[in-house]
Structures are given as structure tokens and as C-alpha cells.
PDB file of C-alpha atoms in Angstrom:
ATOM      1  CA  UNK A   1     -27.196 -54.272 -41.753  1.00  0.00           C
ATOM      2  CA  UNK A   2     -25.066 -51.799 -44.481  1.00  0.00           C
ATOM      3  CA  UNK A   3     -22.442 -53.657 -45.782  1.00  0.00           C
ATOM      4  CA  UNK A   4     -18.948 -50.761 -45.778  1.00  0.00           C
ATOM      5  CA  UNK A   5     -16.744 -52.799 -47.690  1.00  0.00           C
ATOM      6  CA  UNK A   6     -17.069 -55.893 -49.884  1.00  0.00           C
ATOM      7  CA  UNK A   7     -13.858 -56.829 -51.735  1.00  0.00           C
ATOM      8  CA  UNK A   8     -11.441 -59.651 -53.078  1.00  0.00           C
ATOM      9  CA  UNK A   9      -7.896 -59.745 -52.995  1.00  0.00           C
ATOM     10  CA  UNK A  10      -5.789 -62.368 -54.255  1.00  0.00           C
ATOM     11  CA  UNK A  11      -3.498 -64.786 -51.576  1.00  0.00           C
ATOM     12  CA  UNK A  12       0.337 -63.583 -51.455  1.00  0.00           C
ATOM     13  CA  UNK A  13       1.542 -66.832 -50.962  1.00  0.00           C
ATOM     14  CA  UNK A  14      -0.732 -68.567 -53.963  1.00  0.00           C
ATOM     15  CA  UNK A  15       0.128 -65.970 -56.100  1.00  0.00           C
ATOM     16  CA  UNK A  16       3.980 -66.608 -55.394  1.00  0.00           C
ATOM     17  CA  UNK A  17       3.637 -70.265 -56.173  1.00  0.00           C
ATOM     18  CA  UNK A  18       1.984 -69.615 -59.749  1.00  0.00           C
ATOM     19  CA  UNK A  19       4.720 -66.922 -60.338  1.00  0.00           C
ATOM     20  CA  UNK A  20       7.102 -69.091 -59.593  1.00  0.00           C
ATOM     21  CA  UNK A  21       5.941 -72.920 -60.172  1.00  0.00           C
ATOM     22  CA  UNK A  22       7.282 -71.985 -64.095  1.00  0.00           C
ATOM     23  CA  UNK A  23      10.215 -71.815 -65.820  1.00  0.00           C
ATOM     24  CA  UNK A  24      10.254 -68.268 -64.535  1.00  0.00           C
ATOM     25  CA  UNK A  25      11.285 -70.378 -61.358  1.00  0.00           C
ATOM     26  CA  UNK A  26      13.432 -73.482 -62.191  1.00  0.00           C
ATOM     27  CA  UNK A  27      16.732 -73.563 -60.306  1.00  0.00           C
ATOM     28  CA  UNK A  28      16.251 -70.561 -58.003  1.00  0.00           C
ATOM     29  CA  UNK A  29      16.530 -70.505 -54.027  1.00  0.00           C
ATOM     30  CA  UNK A  30      13.575 -68.472 -52.874  1.00  0.00           C
ATOM     31  CA  UNK A  31      13.027 -66.865 -48.855  1.00  0.00           C
ATOM     32  CA  UNK A  32       9.865 -65.708 -48.234  1.00  0.00           C
ATOM     33  CA  UNK A  33       7.906 -64.087 -45.460  1.00  0.00           C
ATOM     34  CA  UNK A  34       3.835 -64.021 -45.763  1.00  0.00           C
ATOM     35  CA  UNK A  35       1.138 -64.106 -43.415  1.00  0.00           C
ATOM     36  CA  UNK A  36      -0.231 -67.914 -43.306  1.00  0.00           C
ATOM     37  CA  UNK A  37      -0.027 -70.355 -40.939  1.00  0.00           C
ATOM     38  CA  UNK A  38       2.446 -73.394 -40.683  1.00  0.00           C
ATOM     39  CA  UNK A  39       1.134 -75.649 -42.905  1.00  0.00           C
ATOM     40  CA  UNK A  40       0.247 -73.354 -45.948  1.00  0.00           C
ATOM     41  CA  UNK A  41       3.686 -72.487 -46.037  1.00  0.00           C
ATOM     42  CA  UNK A  42       4.925 -75.980 -45.841  1.00  0.00           C
ATOM     43  CA  UNK A  43       2.018 -76.728 -48.767  1.00  0.00           C
ATOM     44  CA  UNK A  44       3.614 -74.131 -50.876  1.00  0.00           C
ATOM     45  CA  UNK A  45       7.463 -75.470 -50.541  1.00  0.00           C
ATOM     46  CA  UNK A  46       6.591 -78.509 -51.530  1.00  0.00           C
ATOM     47  CA  UNK A  47       4.550 -77.265 -54.270  1.00  0.00           C
ATOM     48  CA  UNK A  48       7.372 -75.217 -55.431  1.00  0.00           C
ATOM     49  CA  UNK A  49      10.103 -78.340 -55.149  1.00  0.00           C
ATOM     50  CA  UNK A  50       8.462 -80.165 -57.108  1.00  0.00           C
ATOM     51  CA  UNK A  51       9.341 -77.465 -59.506  1.00  0.00           C
ATOM     52  CA  UNK A  52      12.681 -77.266 -58.810  1.00  0.00           C
ATOM     53  CA  UNK A  53      12.334 -74.414 -56.422  1.00  0.00           C
ATOM     54  CA  UNK A  54      13.981 -74.777 -53.348  1.00  0.00           C
ATOM     55  CA  UNK A  55      12.207 -72.327 -50.881  1.00  0.00           C
ATOM     56  CA  UNK A  56      12.158 -71.577 -47.540  1.00  0.00           C
ATOM     57  CA  UNK A  57       8.700 -69.600 -46.652  1.00  0.00           C
ATOM     58  CA  UNK A  58       8.932 -68.065 -42.971  1.00  0.00           C
ATOM     59  CA  UNK A  59       6.156 -66.187 -41.270  1.00  0.00           C
ATOM     60  CA  UNK A  60       5.988 -62.488 -41.364  1.00  0.00           C
ATOM     61  CA  UNK A  61       4.048 -62.035 -38.198  1.00  0.00           C
ATOM     62  CA  UNK A  62       6.705 -62.368 -35.203  1.00  0.00           C
ATOM     63  CA  UNK A  63       9.429 -63.773 -37.525  1.00  0.00           C
ATOM     64  CA  UNK A  64      11.636 -64.103 -33.925  1.00  0.00           C
ATOM     65  CA  UNK A  65       8.576 -66.400 -32.272  1.00  0.00           C
ATOM     66  CA  UNK A  66       8.486 -68.260 -35.268  1.00  0.00           C
ATOM     67  CA  UNK A  67      12.015 -68.965 -35.962  1.00  0.00           C
ATOM     68  CA  UNK A  68      12.159 -70.758 -32.945  1.00  0.00           C
ATOM     69  CA  UNK A  69       8.813 -72.814 -33.690  1.00  0.00           C
ATOM     70  CA  UNK A  70       8.946 -73.686 -37.042  1.00  0.00           C
ATOM     71  CA  UNK A  71      13.213 -74.032 -37.573  1.00  0.00           C
ATOM     72  CA  UNK A  72      15.935 -73.589 -34.162  1.00  0.00           C
ATOM     73  CA  UNK A  73      16.667 -77.039 -32.324  1.00  0.00           C
ATOM     74  CA  UNK A  74      16.419 -75.827 -28.585  1.00  0.00           C
ATOM     75  CA  UNK A  75      18.081 -79.383 -27.054  1.00  0.00           C
ATOM     76  CA  UNK A  76      20.873 -79.098 -24.963  1.00  0.00           C
ATOM     77  CA  UNK A  77      20.501 -74.815 -25.031  1.00  0.00           C
ATOM     78  CA  UNK A  78      21.006 -73.663 -21.552  1.00  0.00           C
ATOM     79  CA  UNK A  79      20.833 -69.528 -22.289  1.00  0.00           C
ATOM     80  CA  UNK A  80      19.355 -67.953 -25.150  1.00  0.00           C
ATOM     81  CA  UNK A  81      20.458 -64.112 -25.572  1.00  0.00           C
ATOM     82  CA  UNK A  82      18.798 -61.682 -28.511  1.00  0.00           C
ATOM     83  CA  UNK A  83      19.779 -58.535 -29.742  1.00  0.00           C
ATOM     84  CA  UNK A  84      16.748 -57.316 -31.023  1.00  0.00           C
ATOM     85  CA  UNK A  85      16.211 -55.219 -34.694  1.00  0.00           C
ATOM     86  CA  UNK A  86      17.160 -50.824 -34.016  1.00  0.00           C
ATOM     87  CA  UNK A  87      16.132 -48.700 -37.287  1.00  0.00           C
ATOM     88  CA  UNK A  88      15.655 -45.628 -36.287  1.00  0.00           C
ATOM     89  CA  UNK A  89      12.218 -44.949 -37.445  1.00  0.00           C
ATOM     90  CA  UNK A  90      11.076 -47.911 -34.450  1.00  0.00           C
ATOM     91  CA  UNK A  91      10.500 -47.338 -31.175  1.00  0.00           C
ATOM     92  CA  UNK A  92      13.073 -48.684 -28.940  1.00  0.00           C
ATOM     93  CA  UNK A  93      10.865 -51.535 -27.679  1.00  0.00           C
ATOM     94  CA  UNK A  94       9.051 -51.986 -30.740  1.00  0.00           C
ATOM     95  CA  UNK A  95      11.461 -55.452 -31.635  1.00  0.00           C
ATOM     96  CA  UNK A  96      11.034 -56.736 -27.723  1.00  0.00           C
ATOM     97  CA  UNK A  97       7.314 -56.697 -27.696  1.00  0.00           C
ATOM     98  CA  UNK A  98       7.084 -58.500 -30.933  1.00  0.00           C
ATOM     99  CA  UNK A  99       8.995 -61.272 -29.341  1.00  0.00           C
ATOM    100  CA  UNK A 100       5.939 -62.217 -27.040  1.00  0.00           C
ATOM    101  CA  UNK A 101       5.498 -65.230 -25.528  1.00  0.00           C
ATOM    102  CA  UNK A 102       8.860 -66.251 -26.429  1.00  0.00           C
ATOM    103  CA  UNK A 103      10.691 -66.216 -22.687  1.00  0.00           C
ATOM    104  CA  UNK A 104       7.283 -68.531 -21.796  1.00  0.00           C
ATOM    105  CA  UNK A 105       7.284 -70.945 -24.527  1.00  0.00           C
ATOM    106  CA  UNK A 106      11.131 -71.553 -23.778  1.00  0.00           C
ATOM    107  CA  UNK A 107      12.753 -73.856 -20.719  1.00  0.00           C
ATOM    108  CA  UNK A 108      15.871 -71.270 -20.339  1.00  0.00           C
ATOM    109  CA  UNK A 109      16.589 -67.867 -19.833  1.00  0.00           C
ATOM    110  CA  UNK A 110      16.451 -65.595 -22.242  1.00  0.00           C
ATOM    111  CA  UNK A 111      18.047 -62.315 -22.356  1.00  0.00           C
ATOM    112  CA  UNK A 112      17.316 -59.534 -23.967  1.00  0.00           C
ATOM    113  CA  UNK A 113      19.341 -56.243 -25.803  1.00  0.00           C
ATOM    114  CA  UNK A 114      18.861 -53.875 -27.866  1.00  0.00           C
ATOM    115  CA  UNK A 115      21.422 -54.185 -31.435  1.00  0.00           C
ATOM    116  CA  UNK A 116      23.685 -52.347 -33.018  1.00  0.00           C
ATOM    117  CA  UNK A 117      21.466 -51.156 -35.514  1.00  0.00           C
ATOM    118  CA  UNK A 118      24.609 -50.558 -38.251  1.00  0.00           C
ATOM    119  CA  UNK A 119      24.500 -51.869 -42.057  1.00  0.00           C
ATOM    120  CA  UNK A 120      22.367 -54.612 -42.509  1.00  0.00           C
ATOM    121  CA  UNK A 121      21.861 -55.631 -39.346  1.00  0.00           C
ATOM    122  CA  UNK A 122      18.793 -52.546 -39.196  1.00  0.00           C
ATOM    123  CA  UNK A 123      16.024 -55.249 -39.223  1.00  0.00           C
ATOM    124  CA  UNK A 124      17.759 -58.338 -38.042  1.00  0.00           C
ATOM    125  CA  UNK A 125      17.442 -60.078 -34.771  1.00  0.00           C
ATOM    126  CA  UNK A 126      20.848 -61.657 -33.546  1.00  0.00           C
ATOM    127  CA  UNK A 127      20.374 -64.452 -31.555  1.00  0.00           C
ATOM    128  CA  UNK A 128      23.191 -66.682 -30.014  1.00  0.00           C
ATOM    129  CA  UNK A 129      21.333 -70.384 -28.065  1.00  0.00           C
ATOM    130  CA  UNK A 130      23.828 -70.938 -25.672  1.00  0.00           C
ATOM    131  CA  UNK A 131      25.411 -74.543 -25.517  1.00  0.00           C
ATOM    132  CA  UNK A 132      27.695 -76.430 -23.686  1.00  0.00           C
ATOM    133  CA  UNK A 133      29.153 -77.858 -26.844  1.00  0.00           C
ATOM    134  CA  UNK A 134      29.724 -74.435 -28.309  1.00  0.00           C
ATOM    135  CA  UNK A 135      27.210 -71.339 -29.014  1.00  0.00           C
ATOM    136  CA  UNK A 136      25.254 -71.295 -32.339  1.00  0.00           C
ATOM    137  CA  UNK A 137      24.305 -67.909 -33.964  1.00  0.00           C
ATOM    138  CA  UNK A 138      21.694 -67.312 -36.032  1.00  0.00           C
ATOM    139  CA  UNK A 139      20.437 -63.829 -37.602  1.00  0.00           C
ATOM    140  CA  UNK A 140      16.595 -63.911 -38.292  1.00  0.00           C
ATOM    141  CA  UNK A 141      15.382 -61.144 -40.179  1.00  0.00           C
ATOM    142  CA  UNK A 142      12.225 -59.040 -39.346  1.00  0.00           C
ATOM    143  CA  UNK A 143      10.806 -57.330 -42.246  1.00  0.00           C
ATOM    144  CA  UNK A 144       9.640 -54.275 -42.006  1.00  0.00           C
ATOM    145  CA  UNK A 145       9.585 -51.236 -45.137  1.00  0.00           C
ATOM    146  CA  UNK A 146       9.556 -47.529 -44.448  1.00  0.00           C
ATOM    147  CA  UNK A 147       5.790 -45.934 -45.182  1.00  0.00           C
ATOM    148  CA  UNK A 148       6.146 -42.654 -47.047  1.00  0.00           C
ATOM    149  CA  UNK A 149       4.293 -41.283 -43.621  1.00  0.00           C
ATOM    150  CA  UNK A 150       7.944 -42.407 -41.812  1.00  0.00           C
ATOM    151  CA  UNK A 151       6.014 -45.281 -40.449  1.00  0.00           C
ATOM    152  CA  UNK A 152       8.133 -48.462 -39.905  1.00  0.00           C
ATOM    153  CA  UNK A 153       5.439 -51.550 -41.218  1.00  0.00           C
ATOM    154  CA  UNK A 154       5.576 -55.134 -41.049  1.00  0.00           C
ATOM    155  CA  UNK A 155       5.038 -56.219 -45.063  1.00  0.00           C
ATOM    156  CA  UNK A 156       5.558 -59.498 -46.993  1.00  0.00           C
ATOM    157  CA  UNK A 157       9.270 -59.887 -47.903  1.00  0.00           C
ATOM    158  CA  UNK A 158      10.583 -61.920 -50.986  1.00  0.00           C
ATOM    159  CA  UNK A 159      14.225 -62.830 -51.561  1.00  0.00           C
ATOM    160  CA  UNK A 160      15.197 -64.370 -54.875  1.00  0.00           C
ATOM    161  CA  UNK A 161      18.773 -65.266 -55.200  1.00  0.00           C
ATOM    162  CA  UNK A 162      20.054 -67.714 -58.359  1.00  0.00           C
ATOM    163  CA  UNK A 163      24.127 -68.726 -58.897  1.00  0.00           C
ATOM    164  CA  UNK A 164      24.961 -66.777 -55.272  1.00  0.00           C
ATOM    165  CA  UNK A 165      23.377 -63.468 -56.856  1.00  0.00           C
ATOM    166  CA  UNK A 166      20.571 -62.225 -54.726  1.00  0.00           C
ATOM    167  CA  UNK A 167      18.133 -60.414 -57.363  1.00  0.00           C
ATOM    168  CA  UNK A 168      15.124 -59.880 -55.843  1.00  0.00           C
ATOM    169  CA  UNK A 169      15.072 -58.491 -51.804  1.00  0.00           C
ATOM    170  CA  UNK A 170      11.766 -56.244 -51.261  1.00  0.00           C
ATOM    171  CA  UNK A 171       8.492 -56.000 -49.564  1.00  0.00           C
ATOM    172  CA  UNK A 172       5.754 -58.330 -51.094  1.00  0.00           C
ATOM    173  CA  UNK A 173       2.232 -56.951 -51.433  1.00  0.00           C
ATOM    174  CA  UNK A 174       0.055 -58.892 -48.550  1.00  0.00           C
ATOM    175  CA  UNK A 175      -4.053 -59.072 -49.179  1.00  0.00           C
ATOM    176  CA  UNK A 176      -3.345 -57.372 -45.443  1.00  0.00           C
ATOM    177  CA  UNK A 177      -1.951 -54.315 -46.518  1.00  0.00           C
ATOM    178  CA  UNK A 178      -4.688 -54.055 -49.380  1.00  0.00           C
ATOM    179  CA  UNK A 179      -7.525 -54.146 -46.625  1.00  0.00           C
TER     180      UNK A 179
END
């Protein structure tokens, strides 16, 4: 057997916790999207909370699907409407395909439409959870970055806010992009 590549890459989530668990992160509100499972993301949130950092760490892999698995309460929901992102560099069906297998995981009708693709919503899913007591509206960010070759790819992402001002909002390099 021939070894073509032997390399070690730093874990993006570990590096993020190391960076923000000290004085640099104190008092910050952190939103991050990484390619880690729920247990690893939750452990990082707990570690950051211990250091005084409020963090919500989401999955960068299929962010819409994981919003339903991790964040949304579907009790009493009668239908779900989803407007998918519409980015000029992405294919018309790409974001709907990334929602698979959402329709099979819920017990109510799911309707998809293409979003307007206006402004900040270029990379957001607009989700409406239909409920007899009133609809609940959610916006789910789908981290993507436009590469030099014109390809729209899914990276990690980092947003840091302090005192109501967002001062970081950018792709977060992950070990998956380095391979």
C-alpha cells in the first residue's frame, strides 16, 4: 500500500473554543456553524458558557435539516412552508436538495418554494411553522462562500456580536476544507 497523504489538521471547533474561552470572548454572543455532531457542539457551548460566552453552535452540514432536529419545536404544527435560498451562483434546486430527508422526518405537509434572493436573504431559508395559535417565522442561515472559481461551497461560519454590534461575520475555515 502506498501512502499518498498523511497529515493532521487542527479541529475548527477546538480552535474556536480555545480562542474564545479566554478574555477575548468574555461577554460575546457567538454563533458558529461547524461540521461536528450534536454532542461535540453542545460540549463546546457548555465550555464557552463556563467562560462567560453565550454561544449557539449549529451544524454547517445541512443547516435546515439540523434546525428542525436541534432547534424547532413542532408540537401543534399543522404544516411547514420553506422558501429556499436563491443565490445567483447556486443551482435552482441545490438548497431544496440539501433539505433531504426533512419531508420524511416530519408528520405534516412540507411545501417548498424558491426565495426572493434579495439582500441578506440570499443564503437564508425562510421557514414558516403553521400553527392554529399563530404562525411562527424563522430564518435559517445556510453558510456558503463564493470561491475564486465561481463555486458556491458550504464552509464553517462565525458570527460574533458584542453590545448589539456584530463585528465578525465570515467563513470559518474547517478541517474539511483543508483536505
